[in-house]
Structure formats: structure tokens, C-alpha cells
Amino acid sequence: MIRARRVPPLLSRAAGHGIYRVLLLDSDGEILGHYDDEGDGAGLDAAAAGRKERIMAVGAAALGSIVTNVVGDYDRAGYDLLGMGAAGPLGSLVVETDAARIGVSSAGGGYYVVCVADVTAELGLVRSRLAALGQHVGESLSLLR
């Protein structure tokens, strides 16, 4: 079982190699925990440092609301396209913007893990860290149900 004080250190395991922010959200967009890589950007070139600054400028609460809204839209679209009961829960989704890759993975039971990474972060790395963290968090949260 995950204790509340252990959520940020757990989420921090997915950070690094261009992943700057990791969040744990419920289906309403409420933040259950988050981790921000507050490093000073040493070792980053000017363009990467600027992208990181833009990524970190978006508030975690606003990001949580936006992500759950997009996930809800994808769930409804899948339901509408595939018919009643055919659409399963969201597995994972990665959206690329001009400054970031935003990845979302289901942790089961209406919980989501979100990673925000630089656009230069390897897609496979983002997806694999999301999948591993989503599975681990999902197993821990299943004990609460």
C-alpha cells in the first residue's frame, strides 16, 4: 500500500532523462501527488532550458484538469466509436506539443499517472516509465478498493 508521504518519492522514480514532472491524478483531475524536477537546468542547452521553463510554468492543478478532460474525451470517443461496453479503459496516451511530450497511463480504478517530458525525450522511455509506474501504482491502489 502507498502511504501519502511516499507518493512524491515514488513518482520521482519516473523522472529524469528529460522527464520533468510526474503526477498522480484521479478521474476528476484532483492531484493525489506530484513530483517536479526542480533542478537548475545545468547541462541543458539554451533551447532545452527554455522548454523546461515553459513546462514548469504550467501549474500542476491546471495540467491535471486539462489531462483528465482530454482522457475523458478519448474515453467517450472510444465508447461512441466502438459501441456500448466495447471500449475498455484508456491504456496509455502520449500527446506531443511544441515544447513537451505529455504521457498519460491508467493506474486502474479511475486513477492516472502523467509524465511531462521534453520533446527530445525518447518516446519509448516515456512510455515504458509510464507503464511501469501505472502498473505499480495500480497494484498499490487496488488494495484500497
PDB file of C-alpha atoms in Angstrom:
ATOM      1  CA  MET A   1       0.000   0.000   0.000  1.00  0.00           C
ATOM      2  CA  ILE A   2       1.202   3.517  -0.777  1.00  0.00           C
ATOM      3  CA  ARG A   3       1.338   5.974   2.088  1.00  0.00           C
ATOM      4  CA  ALA A   4       0.619   9.624   1.244  1.00  0.00           C
ATOM      5  CA  ARG A   5       4.082  10.806   2.240  1.00  0.00           C
ATOM      6  CA  ARG A   6       5.659   8.211  -0.068  1.00  0.00           C
ATOM      7  CA  VAL A   7       3.813   9.305  -3.213  1.00  0.00           C
ATOM      8  CA  PRO A   8       6.242  12.075  -4.344  1.00  0.00           C
ATOM      9  CA  PRO A   9       9.353   9.879  -3.884  1.00  0.00           C
ATOM     10  CA  LEU A  10       7.600   7.084  -5.774  1.00  0.00           C
ATOM     11  CA  LEU A  11       6.695   9.422  -8.628  1.00  0.00           C
ATOM     12  CA  SER A  12      10.252  10.787  -8.699  1.00  0.00           C
ATOM     13  CA  ARG A  13      11.469   7.385  -9.903  1.00  0.00           C
ATOM     14  CA  ALA A  14       9.913   8.085 -13.310  1.00  0.00           C
ATOM     15  CA  ALA A  15      11.639  11.479 -13.610  1.00  0.00           C
ATOM     16  CA  GLY A  16      14.967  12.099 -15.281  1.00  0.00           C
ATOM     17  CA  HIS A  17      16.301  11.850 -18.831  1.00  0.00           C
ATOM     18  CA  GLY A  18      14.062  14.707 -19.940  1.00  0.00           C
ATOM     19  CA  ILE A  19      11.004  13.849 -17.820  1.00  0.00           C
ATOM     20  CA  TYR A  20      10.470  16.911 -15.643  1.00  0.00           C
ATOM     21  CA  ARG A  21       7.073  16.419 -13.992  1.00  0.00           C
ATOM     22  CA  VAL A  22       5.123  13.362 -12.826  1.00  0.00           C
ATOM     23  CA  LEU A  23       1.582  13.467 -11.416  1.00  0.00           C
ATOM     24  CA  LEU A  24      -0.893  11.029  -9.910  1.00  0.00           C
ATOM     25  CA  LEU A  25      -4.484  12.078 -10.639  1.00  0.00           C
ATOM     26  CA  ASP A  26      -7.957  10.788 -10.066  1.00  0.00           C
ATOM     27  CA  SER A  27     -10.612  10.857 -12.782  1.00  0.00           C
ATOM     28  CA  ASP A  28     -11.871  14.255 -11.577  1.00  0.00           C
ATOM     29  CA  GLY A  29      -8.472  15.892 -12.147  1.00  0.00           C
ATOM     30  CA  GLU A  30      -7.611  16.103  -8.469  1.00  0.00           C
ATOM     31  CA  ILE A  31      -3.906  15.767  -7.768  1.00  0.00           C
ATOM     32  CA  LEU A  32      -3.178  12.936  -5.355  1.00  0.00           C
ATOM     33  CA  GLY A  33       0.551  13.542  -5.592  1.00  0.00           C
ATOM     34  CA  HIS A  34       3.152  15.070  -7.850  1.00  0.00           C
ATOM     35  CA  TYR A  35       6.878  15.397  -8.330  1.00  0.00           C
ATOM     36  CA  ASP A  36       8.651  18.259 -10.097  1.00  0.00           C
ATOM     37  CA  ASP A  37      12.278  18.105 -11.175  1.00  0.00           C
ATOM     38  CA  GLU A  38      13.351  21.436  -9.742  1.00  0.00           C
ATOM     39  CA  GLY A  39      16.935  21.142 -10.995  1.00  0.00           C
ATOM     40  CA  ASP A  40      18.504  24.355 -12.228  1.00  0.00           C
ATOM     41  CA  GLY A  41      18.885  23.008 -15.751  1.00  0.00           C
ATOM     42  CA  ALA A  42      22.657  22.730 -15.547  1.00  0.00           C
ATOM     43  CA  GLY A  43      23.890  20.773 -18.529  1.00  0.00           C
ATOM     44  CA  LEU A  44      20.909  21.735 -20.697  1.00  0.00           C
ATOM     45  CA  ASP A  45      21.393  23.816 -23.813  1.00  0.00           C
ATOM     46  CA  ALA A  46      19.544  27.135 -24.040  1.00  0.00           C
ATOM     47  CA  ALA A  47      16.660  25.710 -26.081  1.00  0.00           C
ATOM     48  CA  ALA A  48      16.104  22.784 -23.681  1.00  0.00           C
ATOM     49  CA  ALA A  49      16.310  25.095 -20.656  1.00  0.00           C
ATOM     50  CA  GLY A  50      13.673  27.346 -22.243  1.00  0.00           C
ATOM     51  CA  ARG A  51      11.368  24.374 -22.907  1.00  0.00           C
ATOM     52  CA  LYS A  52      11.787  23.164 -19.325  1.00  0.00           C
ATOM     53  CA  GLU A  53      10.910  26.638 -18.045  1.00  0.00           C
ATOM     54  CA  ARG A  54       7.748  26.649 -20.199  1.00  0.00           C
ATOM     55  CA  ILE A  55       6.808  23.171 -18.973  1.00  0.00           C
ATOM     56  CA  MET A  56       7.267  24.085 -15.325  1.00  0.00           C
ATOM     57  CA  ALA A  57       5.338  27.362 -15.748  1.00  0.00           C
ATOM     58  CA  VAL A  58       2.081  25.426 -16.175  1.00  0.00           C
ATOM     59  CA  GLY A  59       0.591  24.781 -12.757  1.00  0.00           C
ATOM     60  CA  ALA A  60       0.175  21.167 -11.709  1.00  0.00           C
ATOM     61  CA  ALA A  61      -3.514  21.684 -10.898  1.00  0.00           C
ATOM     62  CA  ALA A  62      -4.223  23.211 -14.315  1.00  0.00           C
ATOM     63  CA  LEU A  63      -2.316  20.416 -16.004  1.00  0.00           C
ATOM     64  CA  GLY A  64      -4.307  17.818 -14.055  1.00  0.00           C
ATOM     65  CA  SER A  65      -7.601  19.359 -15.139  1.00  0.00           C
ATOM     66  CA  ILE A  66      -6.565  19.521 -18.784  1.00  0.00           C
ATOM     67  CA  VAL A  67      -5.261  15.952 -18.846  1.00  0.00           C
ATOM     68  CA  THR A  68      -8.363  14.417 -17.271  1.00  0.00           C
ATOM     69  CA  ASN A  69     -10.555  16.396 -19.671  1.00  0.00           C
ATOM     70  CA  VAL A  70      -8.610  15.008 -22.659  1.00  0.00           C
ATOM     71  CA  VAL A  71      -8.698  11.473 -21.225  1.00  0.00           C
ATOM     72  CA  GLY A  72     -12.435  11.770 -20.690  1.00  0.00           C
ATOM     73  CA  ASP A  73     -12.898  12.892 -24.303  1.00  0.00           C
ATOM     74  CA  TYR A  74     -10.848   9.930 -25.560  1.00  0.00           C
ATOM     75  CA  ASP A  75     -12.853   7.525 -23.403  1.00  0.00           C
ATOM     76  CA  ARG A  76     -16.161   8.943 -24.706  1.00  0.00           C
ATOM     77  CA  ALA A  77     -14.919   8.894 -28.308  1.00  0.00           C
ATOM     78  CA  GLY A  78     -13.898   5.253 -27.962  1.00  0.00           C
ATOM     79  CA  TYR A  79     -17.241   4.427 -26.415  1.00  0.00           C
ATOM     80  CA  ASP A  80     -19.090   6.198 -29.259  1.00  0.00           C
ATOM     81  CA  LEU A  81     -16.969   4.560 -31.983  1.00  0.00           C
ATOM     82  CA  LEU A  82     -16.859   1.027 -30.616  1.00  0.00           C
ATOM     83  CA  GLY A  83     -20.316   0.754 -29.133  1.00  0.00           C
ATOM     84  CA  MET A  84     -21.668   0.140 -25.680  1.00  0.00           C
ATOM     85  CA  GLY A  85     -19.300  -1.807 -23.484  1.00  0.00           C
ATOM     86  CA  ALA A  86     -16.729  -2.363 -26.241  1.00  0.00           C
ATOM     87  CA  ALA A  87     -14.391   0.449 -25.290  1.00  0.00           C
ATOM     88  CA  GLY A  88     -12.062  -0.535 -22.482  1.00  0.00           C
ATOM     89  CA  PRO A  89     -10.290   1.830 -20.155  1.00  0.00           C
ATOM     90  CA  LEU A  90      -7.516   4.019 -21.507  1.00  0.00           C
ATOM     91  CA  GLY A  91      -4.211   2.141 -21.530  1.00  0.00           C
ATOM     92  CA  SER A  92      -1.846   4.969 -22.355  1.00  0.00           C
ATOM     93  CA  LEU A  93      -1.714   8.100 -24.442  1.00  0.00           C
ATOM     94  CA  VAL A  94       1.182  10.358 -25.431  1.00  0.00           C
ATOM     95  CA  VAL A  95       0.494  13.810 -26.844  1.00  0.00           C
ATOM     96  CA  GLU A  96       3.287  15.912 -28.301  1.00  0.00           C
ATOM     97  CA  THR A  97       3.185  19.710 -28.213  1.00  0.00           C
ATOM     98  CA  ASP A  98       5.791  22.186 -29.403  1.00  0.00           C
ATOM     99  CA  ALA A  99       7.538  22.137 -26.001  1.00  0.00           C
ATOM    100  CA  ALA A 100       6.643  18.838 -24.363  1.00  0.00           C
ATOM    101  CA  ARG A 101       5.517  15.260 -24.587  1.00  0.00           C
ATOM    102  CA  ILE A 102       2.672  14.600 -22.186  1.00  0.00           C
ATOM    103  CA  GLY A 103       2.076  10.957 -21.414  1.00  0.00           C
ATOM    104  CA  VAL A 104      -0.883   9.509 -19.534  1.00  0.00           C
ATOM    105  CA  SER A 105      -1.269   5.942 -18.316  1.00  0.00           C
ATOM    106  CA  SER A 106      -4.145   4.364 -16.476  1.00  0.00           C
ATOM    107  CA  ALA A 107      -3.417   3.129 -12.979  1.00  0.00           C
ATOM    108  CA  GLY A 108      -6.840   1.457 -12.821  1.00  0.00           C
ATOM    109  CA  GLY A 109      -9.929   2.417 -10.908  1.00  0.00           C
ATOM    110  CA  GLY A 110     -10.121   5.957 -12.273  1.00  0.00           C
ATOM    111  CA  TYR A 111      -6.539   6.914 -11.419  1.00  0.00           C
ATOM    112  CA  TYR A 112      -3.956   8.157 -13.895  1.00  0.00           C
ATOM    113  CA  VAL A 113      -0.207   8.658 -13.907  1.00  0.00           C
ATOM    114  CA  VAL A 114       1.019  11.600 -16.006  1.00  0.00           C
ATOM    115  CA  CYS A 115       4.559  12.371 -17.174  1.00  0.00           C
ATOM    116  CA  VAL A 116       5.557  15.667 -18.762  1.00  0.00           C
ATOM    117  CA  ALA A 117       8.804  15.440 -20.702  1.00  0.00           C
ATOM    118  CA  ASP A 118      10.868  17.493 -23.084  1.00  0.00           C
ATOM    119  CA  VAL A 119      10.127  16.902 -26.773  1.00  0.00           C
ATOM    120  CA  THR A 120      13.610  15.430 -27.108  1.00  0.00           C
ATOM    121  CA  ALA A 121      12.917  12.733 -24.503  1.00  0.00           C
ATOM    122  CA  GLU A 122      12.795   9.325 -26.123  1.00  0.00           C
ATOM    123  CA  LEU A 123       9.220   8.213 -26.722  1.00  0.00           C
ATOM    124  CA  GLY A 124       9.976   4.629 -25.716  1.00  0.00           C
ATOM    125  CA  LEU A 125      11.479   5.815 -22.429  1.00  0.00           C
ATOM    126  CA  VAL A 126       8.422   7.934 -21.619  1.00  0.00           C
ATOM    127  CA  ARG A 127       6.022   5.093 -22.466  1.00  0.00           C
ATOM    128  CA  SER A 128       7.974   2.442 -20.549  1.00  0.00           C
ATOM    129  CA  ARG A 129       8.282   4.583 -17.413  1.00  0.00           C
ATOM    130  CA  LEU A 130       4.578   5.417 -17.598  1.00  0.00           C
ATOM    131  CA  ALA A 131       3.619   1.771 -17.993  1.00  0.00           C
ATOM    132  CA  ALA A 132       5.805   0.609 -15.112  1.00  0.00           C
ATOM    133  CA  LEU A 133       4.664   3.374 -12.785  1.00  0.00           C
ATOM    134  CA  GLY A 134       1.000   2.946 -13.757  1.00  0.00           C
ATOM    135  CA  GLN A 135       1.157  -0.783 -13.043  1.00  0.00           C
ATOM    136  CA  HIS A 136       2.903  -0.296  -9.695  1.00  0.00           C
ATOM    137  CA  VAL A 137       0.529   2.455  -8.562  1.00  0.00           C
ATOM    138  CA  GLY A 138      -2.464   0.443  -9.794  1.00  0.00           C
ATOM    139  CA  GLU A 139      -1.428  -2.597  -7.772  1.00  0.00           C
ATOM    140  CA  SER A 140      -0.978  -0.455  -4.665  1.00  0.00           C
ATOM    141  CA  LEU A 141      -4.278   1.376  -5.132  1.00  0.00           C
ATOM    142  CA  SER A 142      -6.149  -1.882  -5.710  1.00  0.00           C
ATOM    143  CA  LEU A 143      -5.608  -2.652  -2.027  1.00  0.00           C
ATOM    144  CA  LEU A 144      -7.803   0.355  -1.203  1.00  0.00           C
ATOM    145  CA  ARG A 145     -10.801  -0.938  -3.127  1.00  0.00           C
TER     146      ARG A 145
END
